[in-house]
Short mmCIF file of C-alpha atoms in Angstrom, two decimals:
data_model
loop_
_atom_site.label_atom_id
_atom_site.label_comp_id
_atom_site.label_asym_id
_atom_site.label_seq_id
_atom_site.Cartn_x
_atom_site.Cartn_y
_atom_site.Cartn_z
CA MET A 3 52.69 193.32 179.65
CA SER A 4 49.15 193.78 180.81
CA ARG A 5 49.92 197.09 182.44
CA ILE A 6 51.66 200.29 181.47
CA PRO A 7 55.14 200.62 183.10
CA PHE A 8 55.08 202.73 186.27
CA SER A 9 56.88 205.56 184.49
CA PRO A 10 58.18 206.17 180.94
CA ILE A 11 61.02 204.02 179.66
CA THR A 12 62.20 206.75 177.31
CA ILE A 13 61.96 210.52 177.41
CA ASN A 14 62.39 212.11 174.01
CA TRP A 15 63.66 215.56 174.77
CA THR A 16 63.67 218.54 172.44
CA LEU A 17 66.30 220.69 174.12
CA THR A 18 65.92 223.30 171.40
CA PHE A 19 63.71 223.97 168.42
CA ARG A 20 66.55 225.91 166.78
CA CYS A 21 68.04 224.21 163.77
CA ASN A 22 70.75 224.91 161.23
CA PHE A 23 68.75 222.92 158.64
CA ASN A 24 65.37 223.37 157.01
CA CYS A 25 64.41 219.81 156.18
CA ARG A 26 61.46 219.11 153.96
CA HIS A 27 59.86 216.64 156.35
CA CYS A 28 60.67 218.37 159.66
CA TYR A 29 57.96 217.94 162.31
CA SER A 30 59.31 220.71 164.51
CA ARG A 31 60.10 223.50 162.06
CA PRO A 32 56.87 225.41 162.77
CA GLU A 33 57.27 224.90 166.55
CA LYS A 34 58.23 227.85 168.68
CA ALA A 35 58.92 227.70 172.39
CA PRO A 36 61.31 229.51 174.69
CA GLU A 37 64.34 227.44 175.59
CA LEU A 38 65.02 226.57 179.19
CA PRO A 39 68.36 227.62 180.64
CA THR A 40 70.84 224.98 181.78
CA GLU A 41 69.83 224.98 185.44
CA GLN A 42 66.14 224.48 184.67
CA VAL A 43 66.87 221.61 182.30
CA LYS A 44 68.92 220.03 185.08
CA GLU A 45 66.08 220.63 187.52
CA ILE A 46 63.74 218.68 185.25
CA MET A 47 66.31 215.94 184.71
CA ALA A 48 66.55 215.44 188.47
CA LYS A 49 62.76 215.25 188.73
CA VAL A 50 62.59 212.68 185.94
CA ALA A 51 65.43 210.63 187.47
CA LYS A 52 63.35 210.21 190.61
CA TYR A 53 61.08 207.90 188.61
CA LYS A 54 63.92 205.74 187.28
CA VAL A 55 63.38 206.56 183.62
CA PRO A 56 66.26 204.68 181.98
CA PHE A 57 66.58 206.49 178.65
CA ILE A 58 66.76 210.08 177.45
CA ASN A 59 67.02 210.81 173.74
CA TYR A 60 67.59 214.35 172.52
CA GLY A 61 65.79 215.14 169.30
CA GLY A 62 65.10 218.52 167.96
CA GLY A 63 65.89 221.05 166.73
CA GLU A 64 69.57 220.30 166.41
CA PRO A 65 70.96 219.33 169.83
CA LEU A 66 74.51 220.45 168.91
CA LEU A 67 73.25 224.05 168.81
CA ARG A 68 72.95 223.96 172.60
CA SER A 69 76.26 225.19 173.97
CA ASP A 70 75.55 223.33 177.21
CA LEU A 71 74.81 220.00 175.49
CA PHE A 72 77.76 218.11 176.92
CA GLU A 73 77.36 219.65 180.36
CA LEU A 74 73.72 218.53 180.40
CA THR A 75 74.67 215.08 179.18
CA GLY A 76 77.31 214.69 181.86
CA TYR A 77 74.73 215.69 184.44
CA ALA A 78 72.13 213.29 183.03
CA ALA A 79 74.59 210.42 182.84
CA ALA A 80 75.56 211.01 186.47
CA LEU A 81 71.88 210.74 187.39
CA GLY A 82 71.84 207.30 185.78
CA PHE A 83 70.24 208.03 182.44
CA ASN A 84 71.34 206.33 179.25
CA VAL A 85 71.63 209.35 177.00
CA SER A 86 71.44 209.39 173.22
CA MET A 87 70.72 212.01 170.59
CA ASN A 88 69.77 212.42 166.97
CA THR A 89 71.83 214.93 165.06
CA ASN A 90 72.11 216.00 161.45
CA GLY A 91 75.87 215.85 162.02
CA PHE A 92 76.68 219.14 160.32
CA LEU A 93 78.26 220.67 163.43
CA MET A 94 80.01 217.52 164.62
CA THR A 95 83.76 217.82 164.81
CA GLU A 96 86.49 215.56 166.08
CA GLU A 97 86.58 217.60 169.27
CA LYS A 98 82.82 217.38 169.80
CA ALA A 99 82.83 213.65 169.12
CA ALA A 100 85.42 213.31 171.88
CA LEU A 101 83.20 215.39 174.17
CA ALA A 102 80.24 213.18 173.29
CA LYS A 103 82.20 210.17 174.48
CA GLU A 104 83.56 211.91 177.54
CA SER A 105 80.24 213.36 178.67
CA GLY A 106 78.58 209.96 178.60
CA PHE A 107 76.51 209.63 175.44
CA LYS A 108 75.62 205.96 175.13
CA THR A 109 74.80 206.24 171.44
CA VAL A 110 74.54 208.99 168.86
CA GLY A 111 72.25 208.78 165.85
CA VAL A 112 73.23 210.59 162.67
CA SER A 113 70.54 211.29 160.07
CA ILE A 114 71.35 210.11 156.56
CA ASP A 115 68.43 209.74 154.18
CA SER A 116 70.09 208.64 150.98
CA THR A 117 73.33 207.17 149.71
CA ARG A 118 73.16 209.75 146.93
CA PRO A 119 74.62 212.97 148.36
CA GLU A 120 72.54 215.21 146.08
CA ALA A 121 69.29 213.51 147.16
CA HIS A 122 70.15 213.80 150.86
CA ASP A 123 71.25 217.44 150.47
CA ASP A 124 68.04 218.29 148.64
CA PHE A 125 65.85 216.58 151.25
CA ARG A 126 67.73 218.31 154.06
CA ASN A 127 67.84 221.58 152.10
CA THR A 128 71.53 222.00 152.88
CA LYS A 129 74.33 221.62 150.38
CA GLY A 130 77.17 219.45 151.64
CA SER A 131 75.07 217.93 154.41
CA HIS A 132 75.59 214.34 153.27
CA ASN A 133 79.36 214.70 153.38
CA LYS A 134 79.14 216.31 156.80
CA ALA A 135 76.87 213.55 158.11
CA VAL A 136 79.28 210.87 156.89
CA SER A 137 82.19 212.74 158.51
CA ALA A 138 80.21 213.02 161.75
CA ALA A 139 79.64 209.28 161.76
CA LYS A 140 83.36 208.68 161.26
CA PHE A 141 84.37 211.13 164.01
CA LEU A 142 81.99 209.41 166.43
CA LYS A 143 83.22 205.95 165.55
CA ASP A 144 86.84 207.06 165.86
CA LYS A 145 86.17 208.33 169.37
CA GLY A 146 84.44 205.12 170.40
CA VAL A 147 80.86 206.41 170.49
CA ARG A 148 78.27 203.80 169.55
CA LEU A 149 76.73 204.89 166.29
CA THR A 150 73.25 204.55 164.85
CA ILE A 151 72.01 205.90 161.55
CA SER A 152 68.52 207.34 161.19
CA SER A 153 66.75 207.49 157.86
CA VAL A 154 63.28 208.89 157.28
CA ILE A 155 61.61 206.64 154.76
CA CYS A 156 59.76 208.61 152.12
CA ARG A 157 59.43 209.02 148.35
CA ILE A 158 63.13 209.82 147.83
CA ASN A 159 64.48 206.60 149.32
CA TYR A 160 61.89 203.88 149.88
CA THR A 161 63.15 201.77 146.99
CA GLU A 162 66.76 202.30 148.05
CA PHE A 163 66.60 201.24 151.68
CA GLU A 164 68.96 198.31 151.07
CA ASP A 165 71.61 200.84 150.01
CA LEU A 166 70.92 202.80 153.20
CA VAL A 167 71.49 199.66 155.26
CA ARG A 168 74.72 198.95 153.38
CA GLN A 169 75.91 202.53 153.92
CA ALA A 170 75.14 202.36 157.64
CA ARG A 171 77.00 199.06 157.94
CA ASP A 172 80.00 200.51 156.09
CA LEU A 173 80.05 203.43 158.51
CA GLY A 174 80.20 201.01 161.43
CA ALA A 175 76.72 201.67 162.80
CA GLU A 176 75.22 199.15 165.19
CA GLN A 177 71.72 200.01 164.09
CA ILE A 178 69.86 201.74 161.33
CA SER A 179 66.46 203.16 162.20
CA LEU A 180 64.14 203.30 159.22
CA HIS A 181 61.71 205.88 160.53
CA ASN A 182 58.25 206.05 159.09
CA TYR A 183 57.24 209.37 157.59
CA LYS A 184 55.20 211.50 159.98
CA CYS A 185 52.58 213.93 158.69
CA ALA A 186 53.44 216.55 161.31
CA GLY A 187 54.80 220.07 160.81
CA MET A 188 56.55 220.35 157.44
CA GLY A 189 55.86 216.65 157.02
CA PHE A 190 52.18 217.53 156.82
CA THR A 191 52.78 220.46 154.45
CA ASN A 192 54.91 218.32 152.09
CA ARG A 193 52.91 215.15 152.54
CA ASP A 194 51.61 214.91 148.98
CA GLU A 195 55.11 215.16 147.59
CA LEU A 196 56.99 212.97 150.07
CA ASP A 197 54.66 210.49 151.74
CA LEU A 198 54.00 207.07 150.24
CA SER A 199 50.67 205.52 149.43
CA PRO A 200 49.43 202.74 151.72
CA ALA A 201 50.29 200.16 149.03
CA GLU A 202 53.83 201.55 148.78
CA TRP A 203 54.20 201.38 152.56
CA LYS A 204 53.16 197.76 152.50
CA GLU A 205 55.61 197.01 149.71
CA PHE A 206 58.40 198.74 151.63
CA TYR A 207 57.69 196.97 154.93
CA LEU A 208 57.43 193.52 153.38
CA LYS A 209 60.86 193.94 151.83
CA ALA A 210 62.42 195.66 154.83
CA ILE A 211 61.15 193.04 157.29
CA ALA A 212 62.49 190.29 155.04
CA LEU A 213 65.88 192.01 155.00
CA ARG A 214 65.82 192.53 158.77
CA GLU A 215 65.32 188.81 159.29
CA LYS A 216 68.25 188.01 157.03
CA VAL A 217 70.81 190.54 158.21
CA THR A 218 72.91 189.71 161.27
CA ASP A 219 75.66 192.33 161.31
CA ILE A 220 73.48 195.41 161.84
CA ARG A 221 70.13 195.88 163.56
CA ILE A 222 67.35 197.26 161.42
CA SER A 223 64.79 199.08 163.50
CA MET A 224 61.32 199.94 162.22
CA ASP A 225 59.07 201.19 164.94
CA ASP A 226 55.70 201.34 163.21
CA PRO A 227 52.63 199.70 164.72
CA ILE A 228 50.99 199.04 161.37
CA THR A 229 53.61 196.38 160.63
CA ALA A 230 51.65 194.21 163.07
CA THR A 231 49.25 193.60 160.18
CA ILE A 232 51.90 191.75 158.16
CA HIS A 233 54.38 190.49 160.70
CA LYS A 234 54.12 188.71 164.00
CA ALA A 235 56.98 189.63 166.32
CA PRO A 236 58.91 186.59 167.61
CA GLU A 237 58.14 187.63 171.17
CA GLN A 238 55.08 189.40 172.40
CA ALA A 239 55.57 193.16 172.47
CA ILE A 240 55.47 194.90 175.84
CA VAL A 241 52.61 197.07 174.59
CA LYS A 242 50.63 197.01 171.39
CA GLY A 243 50.00 199.85 168.97
CA SER A 244 51.85 203.15 169.28
CA THR A 245 54.35 203.21 172.11
CA CYS A 246 54.06 206.94 172.78
CA GLY A 247 52.24 207.65 176.02
CA LYS A 248 52.69 203.97 176.95
CA LEU A 249 56.47 203.61 177.01
CA SER A 250 57.63 207.13 176.20
CA LEU A 251 56.88 210.81 176.58
CA ASN A 252 58.20 213.92 174.91
CA ILE A 253 59.56 217.06 176.59
CA ARG A 254 59.62 220.27 174.58
CA ALA A 255 62.23 223.02 174.84
CA ASN A 256 60.22 224.93 177.47
CA GLY A 257 59.53 221.90 179.66
CA ASP A 258 56.08 221.19 178.24
CA VAL A 259 55.21 217.52 178.06
CA THR A 260 53.46 215.97 175.07
CA PRO A 261 52.69 212.28 174.45
CA CYS A 262 55.12 212.27 171.54
CA GLY A 263 57.05 214.76 169.46
CA PHE A 264 54.56 214.40 166.65
CA ILE A 265 51.46 215.06 168.77
CA PRO A 266 51.45 218.74 169.79
CA VAL A 267 49.03 218.26 172.70
CA VAL A 268 50.52 219.61 175.91
CA ILE A 269 49.60 217.58 179.00
CA GLY A 270 51.68 219.53 181.52
CA ASN A 271 55.01 221.20 182.19
CA LEU A 272 57.73 219.59 184.26
CA LEU A 273 58.81 222.85 185.86
CA THR A 274 55.57 222.76 187.78
CA ASP A 275 54.02 219.32 187.28
CA ASP A 276 55.08 215.95 188.56
CA LEU A 277 56.02 213.38 185.91
CA LYS A 278 54.34 210.49 187.72
CA ASP A 279 51.17 212.48 188.23
CA LEU A 280 51.00 213.27 184.51
CA TRP A 281 51.84 209.68 183.58
CA ASP A 282 49.15 208.23 185.82
CA ASN A 283 46.41 210.82 185.51
CA SER A 284 46.56 212.59 182.15
CA LYS A 285 43.24 212.27 180.33
CA VAL A 286 45.06 212.59 177.01
CA LEU A 287 47.32 209.64 177.80
CA GLU A 288 44.33 207.67 179.01
CA LYS A 289 42.64 208.21 175.65
CA MET A 290 45.77 207.16 173.77
CA ARG A 291 46.11 204.03 175.89
CA ASN A 292 42.47 203.08 175.44
CA LYS A 293 41.78 203.77 171.80
CA LYS A 294 38.41 202.80 170.36
CA PRO A 295 38.24 201.41 166.84
CA LYS A 296 36.59 203.59 164.22
CA GLU A 297 35.62 203.26 160.59
CA LYS A 298 37.49 200.41 158.88
CA CYS A 299 39.19 199.44 162.16
CA LEU A 300 35.79 198.40 163.55
CA THR A 301 35.76 195.18 161.56
CA CYS A 302 39.48 194.67 161.02
CA LYS A 303 40.94 191.41 162.30
CA HIS A 304 44.31 193.09 162.89
CA TYR A 305 42.99 195.77 165.25
CA GLU A 306 43.87 193.91 168.44
CA ASP A 307 47.51 193.80 167.30
CA CYS A 308 47.99 197.23 165.73
CA LEU A 309 45.40 199.24 167.73
CA GLY A 310 44.74 201.48 164.78
CA GLY A 311 48.41 202.04 163.89
CA CYS A 312 50.29 205.28 164.52
CA THR A 313 48.23 207.55 166.76
CA ALA A 314 50.28 210.61 165.74
CA ARG A 315 49.49 210.15 162.05
CA ALA A 316 45.82 209.58 162.76
CA TYR A 317 45.71 212.70 164.91
CA ALA A 318 47.66 214.84 162.43
CA THR A 319 45.35 214.01 159.55
CA THR A 320 41.95 213.87 161.31
CA GLY A 321 42.33 215.42 164.76
CA ASP A 322 41.14 212.15 166.28
CA PHE A 323 43.41 209.60 168.04
CA ASN A 324 40.94 206.84 167.14
CA SER A 325 40.92 207.32 163.39
CA PRO A 326 42.62 204.63 161.30
CA ASP A 327 46.27 205.29 160.47
CA PRO A 328 46.35 206.96 157.03
CA HIS A 329 49.28 204.68 156.08
CA CYS A 330 47.22 201.54 156.69
CA TRP A 331 46.92 199.34 153.61
CA VAL A 332 44.34 196.93 154.95
CA ALA A 333 41.21 197.17 152.80
CA LYS A 334 37.85 198.16 154.29
CA MET B 23 80.75 176.63 191.13
CA ARG B 24 81.11 179.76 189.05
CA ASN B 25 79.49 183.03 190.00
CA ILE B 26 77.00 184.59 187.63
CA ARG B 27 76.35 188.23 186.83
CA ARG B 28 73.92 190.20 184.71
CA ASN B 29 75.33 191.29 181.37
CA PRO B 30 76.15 194.95 182.09
CA ASP B 31 75.04 195.98 178.58
CA ILE B 32 71.47 195.19 179.47
CA ILE B 33 69.52 198.14 180.83
CA TRP B 34 66.85 197.08 183.26
CA ARG B 35 64.37 198.38 185.75
CA GLU B 36 62.17 196.81 188.37
CA GLU B 37 58.51 197.59 187.85
CA GLU B 38 57.73 198.39 191.45
CA GLU B 39 53.95 198.62 191.18
CA ALA B 40 53.67 195.45 189.12
CA ARG B 41 55.93 193.64 191.59
CA GLU B 42 53.79 194.68 194.53
CA GLU B 43 50.71 193.36 192.74
CA ALA B 44 52.44 190.10 191.86
CA VAL B 45 53.60 189.58 195.46
CA LYS B 46 50.07 190.21 196.73
CA ALA B 47 48.67 187.77 194.16
CA MET B 48 51.22 185.15 195.18
CA GLU B 49 50.34 185.62 198.84
CA ARG B 50 46.67 185.12 198.00
CA GLY B 51 47.62 181.92 196.21
CA ASP B 52 46.75 183.36 192.79
CA ASP B 53 48.81 182.79 189.66
CA ALA B 54 51.07 185.82 189.19
CA SER B 55 53.35 184.29 186.59
CA GLY B 56 51.99 186.50 183.79
CA GLU B 57 52.76 189.78 185.54
CA GLY B 58 55.90 191.50 184.24
CA THR B 59 57.83 192.78 187.25
CA ALA B 60 61.07 193.77 185.54
CA LEU B 61 61.76 195.36 182.16
CA LEU B 62 64.98 194.69 180.28
CA VAL B 63 66.23 196.49 177.22
CA GLU B 64 68.82 194.68 175.17
CA SER B 65 69.98 195.69 171.68
CA GLY B 66 66.93 197.88 171.21
CA MET B 67 64.53 195.10 172.19
CA MET B 68 62.40 195.25 175.29
CA HIS B 69 61.69 192.19 177.40
CA GLN B 70 59.82 191.57 180.62
CA LEU B 71 60.41 189.11 183.43
CA ASN B 72 57.79 187.70 185.75
CA LEU B 73 58.15 187.70 189.51
CA LEU B 74 60.45 184.70 189.76
CA GLY B 75 62.53 185.88 186.79
CA GLY B 76 62.69 189.40 188.20
CA GLU B 77 63.80 188.20 191.64
CA ILE B 78 66.49 185.99 190.09
CA TRP B 79 67.65 188.83 187.85
CA LYS B 80 68.06 191.23 190.78
CA LEU B 81 70.25 188.72 192.61
CA LEU B 82 72.60 188.10 189.71
CA ASP B 83 75.40 190.32 190.91
CA GLY B 84 78.10 187.70 191.29
CA ILE B 85 76.35 184.75 192.92
CA ASP B 86 76.55 181.00 192.38
CA GLU B 87 73.48 178.98 191.54
CA GLU B 88 73.25 177.24 194.89
CA ALA B 89 73.37 180.50 196.83
CA LEU B 90 70.83 181.94 194.41
CA VAL B 91 68.36 179.17 195.18
CA ASP B 92 68.98 179.69 198.92
CA ARG B 93 68.07 183.36 198.62
CA LEU B 94 64.98 182.68 196.55
CA ALA B 95 63.79 180.01 198.96
CA GLU B 96 63.39 182.80 201.52
CA VAL B 97 60.81 184.45 199.23
CA PHE B 98 59.07 181.63 197.37
CA ASP B 99 57.11 179.04 199.28
CA VAL B 100 57.89 176.11 197.02
CA ASP B 101 59.83 172.90 197.48
CA ARG B 102 63.57 173.11 196.91
CA GLU B 103 63.61 170.68 194.01
CA THR B 104 60.99 172.61 192.04
CA LEU B 105 62.67 175.93 192.79
CA SER B 106 66.08 174.62 191.72
CA ARG B 107 64.63 173.31 188.47
CA ASP B 108 62.83 176.58 187.70
CA VAL B 109 65.97 178.58 188.46
CA ARG B 110 68.08 176.29 186.28
CA ASP B 111 65.61 176.56 183.37
CA PHE B 112 65.53 180.34 183.65
CA LEU B 113 69.32 180.64 183.79
CA ILE B 114 69.72 178.38 180.75
CA ASP B 115 67.21 180.51 178.84
CA ILE B 116 68.80 183.86 179.62
CA ASP B 117 72.32 182.50 179.16
CA ARG B 118 71.33 181.42 175.66
CA ARG B 119 70.20 185.00 175.02
CA GLY B 120 73.57 186.35 176.12
CA TRP B 121 72.21 188.05 179.21
CA LEU B 122 74.69 186.48 181.65
CA VAL B 123 78.34 186.82 182.42
CA HIS B 124 80.10 183.85 184.06
CA GLU B 125 82.99 184.71 186.33
#
C-alpha cells in the first residue's frame, strides 16, 4: 500500500502496568502511570471505535489484574472491536476462561518461553509459572477460546524454538508468535545477558523461516522487519519496516498514546486528544514513517525493504529512530 | 446460480480516504488499480484490495455473480464482457484463498 491506512489497524493497550510477575526481559516494569477507571477506558474505546479500528490487544502489565477486564472486553466487543490479550496465565482459572469466551475475546495469547519448566520459571522469575501457563492454555481451549502462544526469543530458547512450536501445537494453539527481544525497560538492563548477537539472530531467523514454510498445522508468526534482508514475503507487505505508527499505536494505562509499547515517546492522550488528529499530524509518527538511512544503512541494498529494521530497538539503543537496528547482521 | 458471501472469519475495513482518491483518479481517467481501498486480515496476514476488488468485496453479502456484475456496472464505466471477466477472475482468486462462502 502506497499510503498509511486512515487509522490504526491495531491498538495495543496497556490497561495496567501492574504485574504479578517480574520478568527478566519486561519492557514495562520500570513504567509507572496512573490507571484509568472503567468509565474512562470505555470513553476512550468509544472514541477509538469512531475510526473503525478493527483490533484491540491488551498487553501489559498483566491484564487479568484488572477486575473490570471482562466488563471492558464486553463493551469493546459490542463496539465492534476484535479483542485479544497477552497474559502470563498465572491468574487464569476455568471460571475466568469461561468469562473470556463469554465477554467476547477473539483470541488469548499465553506467554510460554521454554518447554523446560525451570527455564521458563527462571526467565519469568516466578516458580510454578510454566505449569500455570500450560493450565491456562488448557482452560482457554476447553472453553472454546482461540489460543495463541507467545514466546520471547532470547538466549534461553533460541536454539529450542522447534520445541516451542511443538509445545504450542500440542496445546492446541492456532499460532505461536516468536517475538524478537526488545531492548526496552528490563530488556535493556538485561540485554547483555539475554539478547543475541546479530549473527545468532540471523541463524535463528533462517531456521525459523524454513520451519514456518514447512509447517501447516500451526501458524508461526515472526514480526521483525530485519527478516526482509533474508526473506522475500510471498505477497507484498502492506507497509515496509516497522509497523508501529504505520499500522498500530499503543495506549498506556493513563490514556497516553505512544507509537509502540517499546517506544516511550508520548504523542498525546486520548482523554483529551483525537485519535485521527494524532494519527495524521503527529511529528513523531511522521518521523517514524519517513525514516532516513544512517551509517551502514546508507549503502545497504536491503534498506528499501527493511527501512532500517526495528525502530524501537534503534531508538532504545541510540535515541535515534534512524539508526540501524542493533540486531542487523548485514555487514557494513 | 449460488449466492456468495464473504468468509465471516475475515476481518476487513474499507479505506475511506484511499477509496475517495481512487474514485477521483478513475473519474479523471487515471489508472487507480494500484490503490488499496480495502484492508483484509485473515489468519494474521494482511491483504489489500484495489477499487474493483474492494467494491466487489463489499457487495458479497449473499449475492449471485450476475447480480454482482449488474451492481458493479452502475459504478464502473466498462463494457459488460470485460467487467464480467474481471469479476470472475477476482472471485476465482479469492475463492482459492478461502475467502468466500457459497450458499
